[in-house]
mmCIF file of C-alpha atoms in Angstrom:
data_model
loop_
_atom_site.group_PDB
_atom_site.id
_atom_site.type_symbol
_atom_site.label_atom_id
_atom_site.label_comp_id
_atom_site.label_asym_id
_atom_site.label_seq_id
_atom_site.Cartn_x
_atom_site.Cartn_y
_atom_site.Cartn_z
ATOM 1 C CA MET A 1 127.184 81.963 106.502
ATOM 2 C CA ALA A 2 126.319 84.798 104.002
ATOM 3 C CA GLU A 3 127.238 84.626 100.076
ATOM 4 C CA ALA A 4 130.528 86.761 99.169
ATOM 5 C CA VAL A 5 128.717 89.610 97.181
ATOM 6 C CA ASP A 6 131.954 89.021 94.701
ATOM 7 C CA ASP A 7 130.147 85.623 94.130
ATOM 8 C CA PHE A 8 127.011 87.131 94.272
ATOM 9 C CA LYS A 9 124.726 86.709 91.200
ATOM 10 C CA TYR A 10 122.878 88.643 90.026
ATOM 11 C CA VAL A 11 121.259 88.462 86.356
ATOM 12 C CA ASP A 12 119.989 83.685 86.049
ATOM 13 C CA PHE A 13 118.997 83.215 82.711
ATOM 14 C CA CYS A 14 116.487 80.392 83.213
ATOM 15 C CA LYS A 15 113.278 78.706 82.647
ATOM 16 C CA GLY A 16 109.924 79.509 83.382
ATOM 17 C CA ILE A 17 106.062 78.028 84.034
ATOM 18 C CA ASN A 18 105.415 75.905 80.494
ATOM 19 C CA GLY A 19 109.459 75.593 79.993
ATOM 20 C CA LEU A 20 109.235 80.171 78.832
ATOM 21 C CA ASP A 21 112.976 82.015 79.113
ATOM 22 C CA LYS A 22 112.892 84.241 81.879
ATOM 23 C CA VAL A 23 115.374 86.180 83.260
ATOM 24 C CA VAL A 24 116.043 86.332 87.468
ATOM 25 C CA LEU A 25 117.429 89.887 89.082
ATOM 26 C CA ARG A 26 118.715 89.896 92.513
ATOM 27 C CA GLU A 27 119.837 92.007 94.784
ATOM 28 C CA VAL A 28 122.451 91.622 97.819
ATOM 29 C CA ARG A 29 119.268 92.511 100.150
ATOM 30 C CA GLY A 30 116.823 90.114 98.853
ATOM 31 C CA SER A 31 114.730 91.787 96.527
ATOM 32 C CA SER A 32 114.755 90.141 93.667
ATOM 33 C CA ALA A 33 112.470 90.543 89.840
ATOM 34 C CA GLU A 34 111.489 88.616 87.231
ATOM 35 C CA VAL A 35 111.453 89.202 82.864
ATOM 36 C CA TYR A 36 110.204 86.445 80.876
ATOM 37 C CA LEU A 37 111.482 86.608 76.959
ATOM 38 C CA TYR A 38 107.738 86.097 75.998
ATOM 39 C CA GLY A 39 106.335 89.469 75.813
ATOM 40 C CA GLY A 40 109.390 91.214 77.490
ATOM 41 C CA GLN A 41 107.482 91.516 80.915
ATOM 42 C CA VAL A 42 108.039 91.706 83.785
ATOM 43 C CA THR A 43 105.798 88.679 86.561
ATOM 44 C CA SER A 44 107.307 89.177 89.735
ATOM 45 C CA TRP A 45 108.901 91.989 91.911
ATOM 46 C CA LYS A 46 110.019 90.944 95.359
ATOM 47 C CA ASN A 47 111.467 93.294 98.394
ATOM 48 C CA ASP A 48 113.416 92.007 101.291
ATOM 49 C CA HIS A 49 111.439 89.861 102.747
ATOM 50 C CA GLY A 50 110.515 88.037 99.161
ATOM 51 C CA GLU A 51 106.862 89.696 99.252
ATOM 52 C CA GLU A 52 104.967 90.365 96.023
ATOM 53 C CA LEU A 53 105.049 93.730 95.054
ATOM 54 C CA LEU A 54 103.135 93.200 91.354
ATOM 55 C CA PHE A 55 99.670 91.355 91.289
ATOM 56 C CA MET A 56 99.434 88.244 88.786
ATOM 57 C CA SER A 57 96.342 86.167 88.401
ATOM 58 C CA ASN A 58 96.260 82.855 89.527
ATOM 59 C CA LYS A 59 93.999 81.600 85.789
ATOM 60 C CA ALA A 60 96.603 83.339 83.861
ATOM 61 C CA ILE A 61 97.902 81.091 80.939
ATOM 62 C CA PHE A 62 101.565 81.266 80.290
ATOM 63 C CA LYS A 63 100.799 79.832 76.866
ATOM 64 C CA PRO A 64 101.727 81.825 73.322
ATOM 65 C CA PRO A 65 100.725 83.529 71.614
ATOM 66 C CA LYS A 66 98.349 84.178 74.402
ATOM 67 C CA ALA A 67 99.363 87.652 76.698
ATOM 68 C CA ILE A 68 100.301 87.134 80.136
ATOM 69 C CA ARG A 69 97.504 88.468 82.642
ATOM 70 C CA GLY A 70 99.786 90.737 85.457
ATOM 71 C CA GLY A 71 102.624 92.111 86.228
ATOM 72 C CA ILE A 72 103.892 94.670 84.153
ATOM 73 C CA PRO A 73 102.977 94.365 80.081
ATOM 74 C CA ILE A 74 104.040 96.565 77.594
ATOM 75 C CA CYS A 75 101.330 97.713 75.170
ATOM 76 C CA PHE A 76 102.748 98.934 71.172
ATOM 77 C CA PRO A 77 102.407 99.977 69.039
ATOM 78 C CA GLN A 78 98.510 100.656 70.209
ATOM 79 C CA PHE A 79 97.104 100.985 73.599
ATOM 80 C CA ALA A 80 93.579 99.312 74.919
ATOM 81 C CA SER A 81 91.353 98.489 71.909
ATOM 82 C CA HIS A 82 91.586 102.613 69.725
ATOM 83 C CA GLY A 83 93.670 101.310 66.490
ATOM 84 C CA PRO A 84 93.737 98.524 63.814
ATOM 85 C CA LEU A 85 95.545 96.002 65.306
ATOM 86 C CA GLU A 86 94.588 93.841 68.454
ATOM 87 C CA GLN A 87 94.023 94.948 71.932
ATOM 88 C CA HIS A 88 96.824 96.974 73.358
ATOM 89 C CA GLY A 89 99.325 95.691 70.322
ATOM 90 C CA PHE A 90 101.232 93.535 69.487
ATOM 91 C CA ALA A 91 104.378 93.602 72.182
ATOM 92 C CA ARG A 92 103.443 91.716 74.949
ATOM 93 C CA ASN A 93 102.709 88.457 72.550
ATOM 94 C CA LYS A 94 105.640 88.467 70.934
ATOM 95 C CA PHE A 95 109.097 86.935 71.804
ATOM 96 C CA TRP A 96 112.014 89.381 73.077
ATOM 97 C CA SER A 97 116.159 88.489 72.968
ATOM 98 C CA ILE A 98 118.783 89.301 74.987
ATOM 99 C CA ASP A 99 120.014 92.737 73.661
ATOM 100 C CA THR A 100 123.730 91.769 74.044
ATOM 101 C CA ASN A 101 125.511 95.089 72.753
ATOM 102 C CA PRO A 102 122.611 98.315 73.618
ATOM 103 C CA PRO A 103 124.101 101.697 72.846
ATOM 104 C CA PRO A 104 124.639 103.357 75.622
ATOM 105 C CA PHE A 105 122.449 104.939 78.465
ATOM 106 C CA PRO A 106 123.089 108.599 79.265
ATOM 107 C CA THR A 107 124.245 107.796 82.270
ATOM 108 C CA VAL A 108 125.896 105.854 84.007
ATOM 109 C CA SER A 109 125.420 103.621 86.464
ATOM 110 C CA THR A 110 125.956 101.003 89.339
ATOM 111 C CA ASN A 111 123.805 98.559 89.708
ATOM 112 C CA LYS A 112 124.520 95.518 88.276
ATOM 113 C CA ALA A 113 120.518 93.492 88.615
ATOM 114 C CA PHE A 114 119.584 94.342 85.085
ATOM 115 C CA VAL A 115 118.756 92.658 81.764
ATOM 116 C CA ASP A 116 118.550 94.502 77.737
ATOM 117 C CA LEU A 117 115.765 93.104 75.929
ATOM 118 C CA ILE A 118 115.506 93.710 72.107
ATOM 119 C CA LEU A 119 112.143 93.422 70.392
ATOM 120 C CA LYS A 120 112.541 93.946 66.100
ATOM 121 C CA PRO A 121 109.572 93.354 63.687
ATOM 122 C CA SER A 122 108.649 90.180 62.587
ATOM 123 C CA ASP A 123 107.209 89.280 58.315
ATOM 124 C CA GLU A 124 104.178 88.983 60.348
ATOM 125 C CA ASP A 125 104.010 92.046 62.722
ATOM 126 C CA ALA A 126 104.943 93.528 59.211
ATOM 127 C CA LYS A 127 101.470 92.778 57.526
ATOM 128 C CA VAL A 128 99.508 94.573 60.386
ATOM 129 C CA TRP A 129 102.133 97.430 61.035
ATOM 130 C CA PRO A 130 104.350 97.905 58.321
ATOM 131 C CA HIS A 131 107.090 99.516 59.864
ATOM 132 C CA SER A 132 110.489 99.453 60.951
ATOM 133 C CA TYR A 133 111.668 99.696 64.573
ATOM 134 C CA GLU A 134 113.861 98.616 67.123
ATOM 135 C CA PHE A 135 112.335 98.664 71.268
ATOM 136 C CA ARG A 136 114.882 98.308 73.724
ATOM 137 C CA LEU A 137 113.865 97.475 76.846
ATOM 138 C CA ARG A 138 116.118 97.572 79.910
ATOM 139 C CA VAL A 139 114.768 96.403 83.209
ATOM 140 C CA THR A 140 116.977 97.517 86.867
ATOM 141 C CA LEU A 141 116.168 95.984 89.649
ATOM 142 C CA GLY A 142 118.108 98.665 92.478
ATOM 143 C CA PRO A 143 120.497 98.465 95.403
ATOM 144 C CA GLY A 144 117.311 99.347 97.710
ATOM 145 C CA GLY A 145 114.974 97.169 95.667
ATOM 146 C CA ASP A 146 113.283 100.156 92.837
ATOM 147 C CA LEU A 147 111.964 98.407 89.861
ATOM 148 C CA MET A 148 112.831 100.731 86.122
ATOM 149 C CA LEU A 149 112.309 99.887 83.266
ATOM 150 C CA THR A 150 113.144 102.085 80.461
ATOM 151 C CA SER A 151 111.650 101.487 77.125
ATOM 152 C CA ARG A 152 113.702 103.087 73.979
ATOM 153 C CA ILE A 153 111.787 102.930 70.434
ATOM 154 C CA ARG A 154 113.618 103.878 67.346
ATOM 155 C CA ASN A 155 112.323 104.043 63.776
ATOM 156 C CA THR A 156 114.839 102.313 61.518
ATOM 157 C CA GLY A 157 113.398 102.893 58.350
ATOM 158 C CA MET A 158 115.198 103.935 55.328
ATOM 159 C CA ASP A 159 112.185 105.361 53.641
ATOM 160 C CA GLY A 160 111.834 108.139 54.883
ATOM 161 C CA LYS A 161 108.548 107.563 56.637
ATOM 162 C CA PRO A 162 107.512 108.385 60.309
ATOM 163 C CA PHE A 163 104.923 106.329 61.967
ATOM 164 C CA SER A 164 103.145 106.744 65.318
ATOM 165 C CA PHE A 165 102.055 105.167 67.692
ATOM 166 C CA THR A 166 100.228 105.022 71.812
ATOM 167 C CA PHE A 167 102.361 103.330 74.615
ATOM 168 C CA ALA A 168 101.735 101.949 78.291
ATOM 169 C CA TYR A 169 103.432 99.859 81.051
ATOM 170 C CA HIS A 170 100.335 97.809 82.329
ATOM 171 C CA THR A 171 101.112 97.562 85.837
ATOM 172 C CA TYR A 172 99.430 95.520 88.554
ATOM 173 C CA PHE A 173 99.420 96.395 91.749
ATOM 174 C CA SER A 174 99.386 93.766 94.060
ATOM 175 C CA VAL A 175 97.201 95.182 97.234
ATOM 176 C CA SER A 176 95.587 93.644 100.106
ATOM 177 C CA ASP A 177 91.998 94.946 99.853
ATOM 178 C CA ILE A 178 91.239 97.381 96.867
ATOM 179 C CA SER A 179 88.303 99.117 99.171
ATOM 180 C CA GLU A 180 91.120 100.211 101.340
ATOM 181 C CA VAL A 181 93.470 101.413 98.630
ATOM 182 C CA ARG A 182 93.123 105.249 97.726
ATOM 183 C CA VAL A 183 95.764 107.005 94.635
ATOM 184 C CA GLU A 184 97.322 110.479 95.260
ATOM 185 C CA GLY A 185 98.320 112.831 92.718
ATOM 186 C CA LEU A 186 95.572 113.040 90.060
ATOM 187 C CA GLU A 187 93.339 114.199 91.904
ATOM 188 C CA THR A 188 91.447 117.635 89.868
ATOM 189 C CA LEU A 189 93.096 116.413 86.575
ATOM 190 C CA ASP A 190 91.134 115.967 83.325
ATOM 191 C CA TYR A 191 90.584 112.243 82.218
ATOM 192 C CA LEU A 192 88.644 110.209 79.427
ATOM 193 C CA ASP A 193 86.436 107.520 80.914
ATOM 194 C CA ASN A 194 86.250 104.351 79.022
ATOM 195 C CA LEU A 195 83.227 103.104 80.508
ATOM 196 C CA LYS A 196 81.645 106.156 79.092
ATOM 197 C CA GLY A 197 82.985 106.504 75.304
ATOM 198 C CA ARG A 198 86.225 107.819 75.958
ATOM 199 C CA GLU A 199 84.684 111.482 77.593
ATOM 200 C CA ARG A 200 86.578 113.961 79.153
ATOM 201 C CA PHE A 201 85.680 114.735 82.887
ATOM 202 C CA THR A 202 87.305 116.534 85.414
ATOM 203 C CA GLU A 203 88.411 114.357 88.882
ATOM 204 C CA GLN A 204 86.722 115.939 91.815
ATOM 205 C CA GLY A 205 88.103 113.927 94.904
ATOM 206 C CA ASP A 206 90.525 114.615 96.972
ATOM 207 C CA SER A 207 91.719 111.447 96.163
ATOM 208 C CA ILE A 208 91.129 108.309 93.694
ATOM 209 C CA THR A 209 88.494 105.521 95.823
ATOM 210 C CA PHE A 210 87.686 102.446 94.500
ATOM 211 C CA GLU A 211 83.703 101.311 95.011
ATOM 212 C CA SER A 212 82.974 100.070 91.287
ATOM 213 C CA GLU A 213 84.628 99.359 88.026
ATOM 214 C CA MET A 214 87.471 102.030 86.811
ATOM 215 C CA ASP A 215 89.149 102.412 83.483
ATOM 216 C CA LYS A 216 89.917 105.743 83.586
ATOM 217 C CA ILE A 217 92.550 107.661 81.125
ATOM 218 C CA TYR A 218 94.124 111.046 83.501
ATOM 219 C CA LEU A 219 96.128 113.616 81.261
ATOM 220 C CA SER A 220 99.536 115.734 81.562
ATOM 221 C CA THR A 221 99.844 114.051 84.859
ATOM 222 C CA PRO A 222 102.884 114.474 87.282
ATOM 223 C CA THR A 223 105.684 112.468 87.359
ATOM 224 C CA LYS A 224 105.304 110.894 90.753
ATOM 225 C CA ILE A 225 101.659 109.020 91.780
ATOM 226 C CA ALA A 226 101.103 107.404 95.337
ATOM 227 C CA ILE A 227 99.418 104.344 96.191
ATOM 228 C CA LEU A 228 98.388 103.880 99.607
ATOM 229 C CA ASP A 229 97.727 100.735 100.744
ATOM 230 C CA HIS A 230 96.235 100.838 103.944
ATOM 231 C CA GLU A 231 95.954 97.982 105.448
ATOM 232 C CA LYS A 232 99.402 97.039 104.407
ATOM 233 C CA LYS A 233 100.615 100.097 105.606
ATOM 234 C CA ARG A 234 102.889 100.186 102.457
ATOM 235 C CA THR A 235 102.430 103.256 99.999
ATOM 236 C CA PHE A 236 104.161 101.979 96.202
ATOM 237 C CA VAL A 237 105.466 105.515 94.522
ATOM 238 C CA LEU A 238 105.250 104.892 90.997
ATOM 239 C CA ARG A 239 107.599 107.916 89.038
ATOM 240 C CA LYS A 240 108.168 108.392 85.572
ATOM 241 C CA ASP A 241 109.774 109.938 82.277
ATOM 242 C CA GLY A 242 108.481 110.908 78.697
ATOM 243 C CA LEU A 243 104.324 108.772 79.895
ATOM 244 C CA PRO A 244 102.306 112.036 80.325
ATOM 245 C CA ASP A 245 99.740 110.272 81.055
ATOM 246 C CA ALA A 246 98.087 107.226 83.618
ATOM 247 C CA VAL A 247 95.417 104.426 82.885
ATOM 248 C CA VAL A 248 93.696 103.422 86.271
ATOM 249 C CA TRP A 249 91.962 100.285 86.465
ATOM 250 C CA ASN A 250 89.976 97.334 88.074
ATOM 251 C CA PRO A 251 87.558 95.548 86.317
ATOM 252 C CA TRP A 252 85.584 94.846 89.632
ATOM 253 C CA ASP A 253 83.154 91.843 89.585
ATOM 254 C CA LYS A 254 81.287 91.689 86.661
ATOM 255 C CA LYS A 255 83.956 92.015 84.601
ATOM 256 C CA ALA A 256 86.342 90.009 86.699
ATOM 257 C CA LYS A 257 83.893 86.850 86.473
ATOM 258 C CA SER A 258 83.843 87.422 81.980
ATOM 259 C CA MET A 259 87.411 87.236 82.153
ATOM 260 C CA VAL A 260 88.799 83.241 81.164
ATOM 261 C CA ASP A 261 92.619 84.326 82.790
ATOM 262 C CA PHE A 262 91.688 86.265 85.914
ATOM 263 C CA GLY A 263 89.852 84.427 88.705
ATOM 264 C CA ASP A 264 86.165 86.188 90.163
ATOM 265 C CA ASP A 265 87.390 87.451 92.829
ATOM 266 C CA GLU A 266 91.436 88.819 91.962
ATOM 267 C CA TYR A 267 90.380 92.141 91.111
ATOM 268 C CA LYS A 268 90.521 92.453 95.372
ATOM 269 C CA HIS A 269 93.739 92.443 95.520
ATOM 270 C CA MET A 270 95.075 94.197 92.524
ATOM 271 C CA LEU A 271 94.942 97.908 91.135
ATOM 272 C CA CYS A 272 96.196 98.640 87.437
ATOM 273 C CA VAL A 273 97.885 102.595 87.794
ATOM 274 C CA GLU A 274 99.879 102.714 84.362
ATOM 275 C CA ALA A 275 102.078 105.111 82.972
ATOM 276 C CA ALA A 276 100.950 105.856 79.699
ATOM 277 C CA CYS A 277 100.972 107.627 76.430
ATOM 278 C CA VAL A 278 97.991 107.721 75.271
ATOM 279 C CA GLU A 279 96.346 110.413 74.499
ATOM 280 C CA LYS A 280 98.255 112.332 72.255
ATOM 281 C CA ALA A 281 100.649 109.332 70.175
ATOM 282 C CA ILE A 282 103.745 109.855 70.006
ATOM 283 C CA THR A 283 105.776 110.256 66.090
ATOM 284 C CA LEU A 284 108.707 109.668 65.182
ATOM 285 C CA LYS A 285 110.609 110.203 61.779
ATOM 286 C CA PRO A 286 113.302 107.976 60.427
ATOM 287 C CA GLY A 287 115.948 108.164 63.214
ATOM 288 C CA GLU A 288 114.814 109.438 65.899
ATOM 289 C CA GLU A 289 113.635 107.907 68.942
ATOM 290 C CA TRP A 290 111.935 108.025 72.214
ATOM 291 C CA ARG A 291 112.749 107.451 75.812
ATOM 292 C CA GLY A 292 109.764 106.681 78.130
ATOM 293 C CA ARG A 293 110.748 105.582 81.914
ATOM 294 C CA GLN A 294 108.917 104.168 85.147
ATOM 295 C CA GLU A 295 110.401 103.532 88.537
ATOM 296 C CA LEU A 296 108.430 101.482 91.133
ATOM 297 C CA SER A 297 109.105 101.439 94.805
ATOM 298 C CA THR A 298 107.540 101.332 97.963
ATOM 299 C CA VAL A 299 107.531 102.827 101.517
ATOM 300 C CA PRO A 300 106.170 102.572 104.701
ATOM 301 C CA SER A 301 103.172 104.526 105.657
ATOM 302 C CA SER A 302 103.470 106.558 107.968
ATOM 303 C CA TYR A 303 100.473 107.563 109.843
ATOM 304 C CA CYS A 304 98.989 110.553 111.393
ATOM 305 C CA SER A 305 95.666 110.961 113.310
ATOM 306 C CA GLY A 306 95.102 107.760 111.354
ATOM 307 C CA GLN A 307 95.860 109.386 107.937
ATOM 308 C CA LEU A 308 98.878 109.547 105.428
ATOM 309 C CA ASP A 309 100.451 112.448 104.853
ATOM 310 C CA PRO A 310 100.214 111.734 100.575
ATOM 311 C CA ARG A 311 102.240 114.879 100.356
ATOM 312 C CA ARG A 312 105.554 113.790 102.728
ATOM 313 C CA VAL A 313 104.567 110.679 99.164
ATOM 314 C CA LEU A 314 104.619 112.485 96.941
ATOM 315 C CA GLU A 315 107.491 115.364 97.478
ATOM 316 C CA GLY A 316 109.995 113.708 99.556
ATOM 317 C CA GLY A 317 112.489 110.840 98.111
ATOM 318 C CA PRO A 318 115.168 110.617 95.529
ATOM 319 C CA GLU A 319 114.154 112.556 91.517
ATOM 320 C CA PHE A 320 114.638 110.640 89.122
ATOM 321 C CA ASP A 321 118.261 110.825 87.112
ATOM 322 C CA SER A 322 117.966 112.225 84.306
#
């Protein structure tokens, strides 16, 4: 007999790999997501059929202080190695806490499968990044299986000093075959090529396809990006708010072999498309708050003469709630 909705457990606190605390979010139709308190990191997102939509390396190391390879690591207060801090900052290497009393969100939501996490500076952090802040993260699994991450970062300093940071949701999507994937919505845009010393170029192709290592920061990107997986006839739709840039990354074979926590051939089954704010850092004065949000969903790819019409994907679908 089906579980009564009244008794349904939308949020479950339990232990994950190596005894690390995690939160499991579930929806009545069968979708789920897992969030580790270590890193405030989403490590799993499954659809109604139980199919995993995020990539997690088989060699991922769930042992602090090592970052977890896969899912959705959070890059804060620095993206990549462009700055004085460790690669991608320290938020993904810290233990977050459950936020039992978050400030209200602007919109009232009927979603029941969500968790609020908070990260505050430790004495250790203050040595490398001497700023007072509160980083609140809400991870929500919608009734239709959509996954939403909302970050709110506030300058809580009493010294009157602003601080600046860069940010990314470093999302690893699971794909059937990287050579069969294309990304729509970034064509004709300018990008910084991390493989060429951050030199600036303009994207020439009708869409982005993959045949070698790629590490690009696309600038002034639209609020929606589509990732088309031909083999699975599935399209990921990434909607974002407050995050003007989009990073596209695949390490390809040579770099894959050099990473200890990444299988040699795993690059074929993953693609990072990251909602980010990298080119121009965000600056907050004391008391100011920044909000950045991404929403992930999937739609079946509809074929017409062997081609998906990407405009239907990019223009269709519900708009963001404000």
